[in-house]
Amino acid sequence: MRADHASFACGAALGFLGDLATGDPRRGHPVAAFGRAAAAAERRLWRDHRGYGALHTALCAGGAAAGAALLSRAVRGLDGRRGAEVALTAAATWAVLGGTSLGREARAVGGALAAGDLEVARERLPHLCGRDPQALDGPQIARAVVESVAENTSDAVVGALVWGAVGGVPGLIGFRAVNTLDAMVGHKSPRYRRFGWAAARLDDVAGWPGARLTAALATLAGPDPRGAWRAWRRDGRRHPSPNAGPVEASFAGALGVRLGGTLAYGGRVEHRPVLNSGGRPVESADIERAIRLSRRVGVLALGLSIVARPVLRTMTGRPRALGRGGG
């Protein structure tokens, strides 16, 4: 294994283990700092116009990726660069991954549902997704949690590892910046319908490979591979999100449950297609099953990102210049 590939492998593995051990800190998280900077930029740039939204997206996401690239280049010039590269990759991987915090929040809602405390479950649900929880009953909350676990397995774990394999630390940071911007301004509220268009479209593009890999790994690692494959192929394209659809459908088929249907966001009711219509309604116990499946998918994605890194670097890297006498 070449030294740069070994540095990525060690750093990514250490960062993944760091996320498993600590999750996201309550204060001082780098993603929260990026969010504050993006919000400050939005206050200066906001107009009800796609062009200003595209400028905001380019400045924030492009700035984050460029800063990470400059930092990576600076580290490569240090004495003892290998240890510094491992440390930087580990720190970036830990910062962008959110699998442990995802499982922690999902378990908090699942525990409240199992205890019959619907009010606590409703209070905790906004930590996972933006749905209106007050009108939801227990099974609807459980369904929302499983859907959130599925979608965020792609957004907060697999997608980041895919772009880390492609672009190293700038890939990790750039992907998380795009995903964070989409969460901030990419929804279809009156304020962000135009301004957030660029962030939402860029997130669709950046999330495409991670979503398909997540669906494939959920199919392979889940308790019902055939059911996951059928649901993915039949229902994945029916979802309004091009990336959430394959992921949620594969999780639904793997777990044997029915996802999708009516939901409410910010006072807006949506009637989404049902995913895996032959499955049973989601129960609170399915939340833990979804978390375990998410964890298996994350571990497999880590391994694949490490194995695929040399191949992806060869495909995307610059060819070596020919020697003076080469022909």
Short mmCIF file of N, CA and C in Angstrom, two decimals, residues 85-173:
data_model
loop_
_atom_site.label_atom_id
_atom_site.label_comp_id
_atom_site.label_asym_id
_atom_site.label_seq_id
_atom_site.Cartn_x
_atom_site.Cartn_y
_atom_site.Cartn_z
N GLU A 85 -0.57 13.82 8.25
CA GLU A 85 -1.64 13.48 7.31
C GLU A 85 -2.67 12.55 7.95
N VAL A 86 -2.19 11.57 8.71
CA VAL A 86 -3.10 10.66 9.41
C VAL A 86 -3.95 11.44 10.40
N ALA A 87 -3.32 12.33 11.16
CA ALA A 87 -4.06 13.10 12.16
C ALA A 87 -5.10 14.00 11.51
N LEU A 88 -4.73 14.66 10.40
CA LEU A 88 -5.68 15.54 9.72
C LEU A 88 -6.86 14.75 9.15
N THR A 89 -6.57 13.61 8.52
CA THR A 89 -7.64 12.79 7.97
C THR A 89 -8.55 12.26 9.08
N ALA A 90 -7.95 11.86 10.20
CA ALA A 90 -8.75 11.37 11.32
C ALA A 90 -9.66 12.46 11.87
N ALA A 91 -9.11 13.67 12.03
CA ALA A 91 -9.91 14.77 12.55
C ALA A 91 -11.04 15.13 11.59
N ALA A 92 -10.73 15.17 10.29
CA ALA A 92 -11.78 15.51 9.32
C ALA A 92 -12.85 14.44 9.26
N THR A 93 -12.44 13.18 9.30
CA THR A 93 -13.42 12.08 9.26
C THR A 93 -14.32 12.13 10.49
N TRP A 94 -13.73 12.31 11.65
CA TRP A 94 -14.53 12.42 12.88
C TRP A 94 -15.51 13.59 12.77
N ALA A 95 -15.04 14.73 12.23
CA ALA A 95 -15.88 15.93 12.19
C ALA A 95 -17.08 15.75 11.27
N VAL A 96 -16.91 15.03 10.16
CA VAL A 96 -17.99 14.97 9.17
C VAL A 96 -18.95 13.81 9.42
N LEU A 97 -18.52 12.78 10.14
CA LEU A 97 -19.40 11.64 10.37
C LEU A 97 -20.39 11.94 11.49
N GLY A 98 -21.59 11.39 11.36
CA GLY A 98 -22.61 11.61 12.38
C GLY A 98 -23.38 10.36 12.74
N GLY A 99 -22.79 9.19 12.47
CA GLY A 99 -23.52 7.95 12.69
C GLY A 99 -23.85 7.67 14.14
N THR A 100 -22.91 7.96 15.04
CA THR A 100 -23.15 7.67 16.45
C THR A 100 -24.22 8.58 17.03
N SER A 101 -24.15 9.87 16.72
CA SER A 101 -25.17 10.79 17.20
C SER A 101 -26.53 10.47 16.60
N LEU A 102 -26.55 10.03 15.34
CA LEU A 102 -27.79 9.60 14.71
C LEU A 102 -28.42 8.46 15.49
N GLY A 103 -27.63 7.43 15.80
CA GLY A 103 -28.15 6.31 16.57
C GLY A 103 -28.59 6.71 17.97
N ARG A 104 -27.84 7.62 18.58
CA ARG A 104 -28.16 8.07 19.93
C ARG A 104 -29.53 8.77 19.97
N GLU A 105 -29.75 9.68 19.02
CA GLU A 105 -31.03 10.39 18.99
C GLU A 105 -32.19 9.46 18.64
N ALA A 106 -31.94 8.53 17.71
CA ALA A 106 -32.99 7.59 17.34
C ALA A 106 -33.36 6.70 18.52
N ARG A 107 -32.36 6.26 19.28
CA ARG A 107 -32.64 5.43 20.46
C ARG A 107 -33.42 6.20 21.52
N ALA A 108 -33.14 7.50 21.65
CA ALA A 108 -33.87 8.31 22.63
C ALA A 108 -35.35 8.33 22.31
N VAL A 109 -35.68 8.50 21.03
CA VAL A 109 -37.09 8.49 20.63
C VAL A 109 -37.67 7.08 20.80
N GLY A 110 -36.91 6.07 20.37
CA GLY A 110 -37.39 4.69 20.51
C GLY A 110 -37.63 4.30 21.95
N GLY A 111 -36.74 4.74 22.85
CA GLY A 111 -36.93 4.44 24.26
C GLY A 111 -38.17 5.08 24.83
N ALA A 112 -38.44 6.33 24.42
CA ALA A 112 -39.65 7.00 24.88
C ALA A 112 -40.90 6.29 24.37
N LEU A 113 -40.87 5.85 23.12
CA LEU A 113 -42.01 5.13 22.57
C LEU A 113 -42.23 3.81 23.29
N ALA A 114 -41.12 3.10 23.55
CA ALA A 114 -41.24 1.81 24.25
C ALA A 114 -41.79 1.99 25.65
N ALA A 115 -41.50 3.14 26.28
CA ALA A 115 -42.01 3.42 27.63
C ALA A 115 -43.42 3.99 27.62
N GLY A 116 -43.97 4.20 26.43
CA GLY A 116 -45.31 4.75 26.32
C GLY A 116 -45.38 6.25 26.53
N ASP A 117 -44.23 6.94 26.52
CA ASP A 117 -44.20 8.38 26.77
C ASP A 117 -44.19 9.10 25.42
N LEU A 118 -45.38 9.33 24.89
CA LEU A 118 -45.50 9.92 23.56
C LEU A 118 -45.03 11.37 23.54
N GLU A 119 -45.24 12.10 24.62
CA GLU A 119 -44.84 13.51 24.65
C GLU A 119 -43.32 13.65 24.57
N VAL A 120 -42.59 12.81 25.29
CA VAL A 120 -41.13 12.87 25.21
C VAL A 120 -40.67 12.49 23.81
N ALA A 121 -41.30 11.49 23.23
CA ALA A 121 -40.95 11.10 21.86
C ALA A 121 -41.16 12.26 20.90
N ARG A 122 -42.26 12.99 21.07
CA ARG A 122 -42.51 14.15 20.21
C ARG A 122 -41.49 15.25 20.43
N GLU A 123 -41.06 15.43 21.66
CA GLU A 123 -40.05 16.45 21.96
C GLU A 123 -38.70 16.10 21.33
N ARG A 124 -38.38 14.81 21.30
CA ARG A 124 -37.07 14.40 20.78
C ARG A 124 -37.03 14.30 19.26
N LEU A 125 -38.17 14.11 18.61
CA LEU A 125 -38.18 13.88 17.17
C LEU A 125 -37.54 15.00 16.37
N PRO A 126 -37.73 16.29 16.71
CA PRO A 126 -37.08 17.35 15.93
C PRO A 126 -35.56 17.29 15.93
N HIS A 127 -34.94 16.54 16.84
CA HIS A 127 -33.49 16.37 16.81
C HIS A 127 -33.08 15.52 15.60
N LEU A 128 -34.02 14.78 15.04
CA LEU A 128 -33.72 13.90 13.92
C LEU A 128 -34.22 14.44 12.58
N CYS A 129 -35.39 15.06 12.56
CA CYS A 129 -35.98 15.49 11.29
C CYS A 129 -36.87 16.70 11.52
N GLY A 130 -37.28 17.34 10.44
CA GLY A 130 -38.03 18.58 10.54
C GLY A 130 -39.53 18.41 10.50
N ARG A 131 -40.03 17.23 10.78
CA ARG A 131 -41.48 17.04 10.70
C ARG A 131 -42.20 17.64 11.90
N ASP A 132 -43.48 17.95 11.70
CA ASP A 132 -44.31 18.44 12.79
C ASP A 132 -44.70 17.25 13.66
N PRO A 133 -44.21 17.15 14.89
CA PRO A 133 -44.44 15.94 15.68
C PRO A 133 -45.76 15.90 16.43
N GLN A 134 -46.41 17.04 16.63
CA GLN A 134 -47.54 17.08 17.56
C GLN A 134 -48.73 16.25 17.09
N ALA A 135 -48.92 16.15 15.78
CA ALA A 135 -50.06 15.40 15.27
C ALA A 135 -49.75 13.93 15.02
N LEU A 136 -48.53 13.48 15.35
CA LEU A 136 -48.12 12.11 15.06
C LEU A 136 -48.42 11.19 16.22
N ASP A 137 -48.89 9.99 15.91
CA ASP A 137 -49.06 8.98 16.94
C ASP A 137 -47.78 8.13 17.02
N GLY A 138 -47.78 7.13 17.88
CA GLY A 138 -46.59 6.32 18.09
C GLY A 138 -46.04 5.67 16.82
N PRO A 139 -46.87 4.92 16.07
CA PRO A 139 -46.36 4.30 14.84
C PRO A 139 -45.86 5.31 13.81
N GLN A 140 -46.50 6.47 13.73
CA GLN A 140 -46.03 7.49 12.78
C GLN A 140 -44.68 8.06 13.20
N ILE A 141 -44.49 8.23 14.51
CA ILE A 141 -43.19 8.70 14.98
C ILE A 141 -42.12 7.65 14.72
N ALA A 142 -42.44 6.39 14.97
CA ALA A 142 -41.48 5.31 14.71
C ALA A 142 -41.11 5.27 13.23
N ARG A 143 -42.10 5.45 12.38
CA ARG A 143 -41.83 5.47 10.94
C ARG A 143 -40.92 6.63 10.58
N ALA A 144 -41.17 7.81 11.15
CA ALA A 144 -40.33 8.98 10.87
C ALA A 144 -38.89 8.72 11.31
N VAL A 145 -38.70 8.05 12.44
CA VAL A 145 -37.35 7.77 12.94
C VAL A 145 -36.63 6.80 12.00
N VAL A 146 -37.29 5.74 11.59
CA VAL A 146 -36.65 4.77 10.69
C VAL A 146 -36.29 5.43 9.37
N GLU A 147 -37.18 6.26 8.84
CA GLU A 147 -36.88 6.97 7.60
C GLU A 147 -35.68 7.90 7.78
N SER A 148 -35.62 8.58 8.92
CA SER A 148 -34.51 9.49 9.18
C SER A 148 -33.19 8.72 9.33
N VAL A 149 -33.24 7.58 10.02
CA VAL A 149 -32.03 6.77 10.16
C VAL A 149 -31.54 6.32 8.78
N ALA A 150 -32.45 5.89 7.93
CA ALA A 150 -32.06 5.45 6.60
C ALA A 150 -31.43 6.58 5.81
N GLU A 151 -32.13 7.72 5.72
CA GLU A 151 -31.63 8.83 4.91
C GLU A 151 -30.31 9.36 5.44
N ASN A 152 -30.20 9.49 6.76
CA ASN A 152 -28.98 10.06 7.32
C ASN A 152 -27.81 9.08 7.34
N THR A 153 -28.08 7.79 7.20
CA THR A 153 -26.97 6.85 6.99
C THR A 153 -26.21 7.21 5.72
N SER A 154 -26.96 7.62 4.71
CA SER A 154 -26.33 8.08 3.47
C SER A 154 -25.69 9.45 3.64
N ASP A 155 -26.43 10.40 4.21
CA ASP A 155 -25.95 11.78 4.30
C ASP A 155 -24.82 11.96 5.30
N ALA A 156 -24.93 11.30 6.45
CA ALA A 156 -24.00 11.56 7.55
C ALA A 156 -22.89 10.53 7.68
N VAL A 157 -22.92 9.48 6.85
CA VAL A 157 -21.88 8.46 6.96
C VAL A 157 -21.35 8.07 5.58
N VAL A 158 -22.17 7.40 4.80
CA VAL A 158 -21.67 6.78 3.57
C VAL A 158 -21.24 7.82 2.54
N GLY A 159 -22.08 8.85 2.34
CA GLY A 159 -21.73 9.87 1.36
C GLY A 159 -20.41 10.54 1.66
N ALA A 160 -20.18 10.85 2.93
CA ALA A 160 -18.91 11.48 3.32
C ALA A 160 -17.73 10.56 3.04
N LEU A 161 -17.87 9.28 3.35
CA LEU A 161 -16.78 8.33 3.11
C LEU A 161 -16.50 8.16 1.62
N VAL A 162 -17.55 8.18 0.81
CA VAL A 162 -17.36 8.09 -0.64
C VAL A 162 -16.53 9.25 -1.15
N TRP A 163 -16.89 10.46 -0.74
CA TRP A 163 -16.14 11.63 -1.22
C TRP A 163 -14.77 11.73 -0.56
N GLY A 164 -14.62 11.16 0.63
CA GLY A 164 -13.29 11.06 1.20
C GLY A 164 -12.39 10.16 0.38
N ALA A 165 -12.95 9.05 -0.10
CA ALA A 165 -12.17 8.16 -0.96
C ALA A 165 -11.79 8.84 -2.27
N VAL A 166 -12.67 9.69 -2.78
CA VAL A 166 -12.39 10.37 -4.04
C VAL A 166 -11.41 11.52 -3.85
N GLY A 167 -11.65 12.35 -2.83
CA GLY A 167 -10.90 13.59 -2.71
C GLY A 167 -10.14 13.80 -1.43
N GLY A 168 -10.04 12.79 -0.58
CA GLY A 168 -9.32 12.96 0.67
C GLY A 168 -10.01 13.95 1.60
N VAL A 169 -9.24 14.69 2.35
CA VAL A 169 -9.80 15.65 3.31
C VAL A 169 -10.68 16.70 2.63
N PRO A 170 -10.27 17.30 1.50
CA PRO A 170 -11.18 18.24 0.84
C PRO A 170 -12.51 17.59 0.42
N GLY A 171 -12.47 16.34 0.02
CA GLY A 171 -13.71 15.64 -0.33
C GLY A 171 -14.61 15.46 0.87
N LEU A 172 -14.02 15.06 2.00
CA LEU A 172 -14.80 14.90 3.23
C LEU A 172 -15.46 16.22 3.64
N ILE A 173 -14.65 17.28 3.71
CA ILE A 173 -15.14 18.57 4.17
C ILE A 173 -16.13 19.17 3.18
#
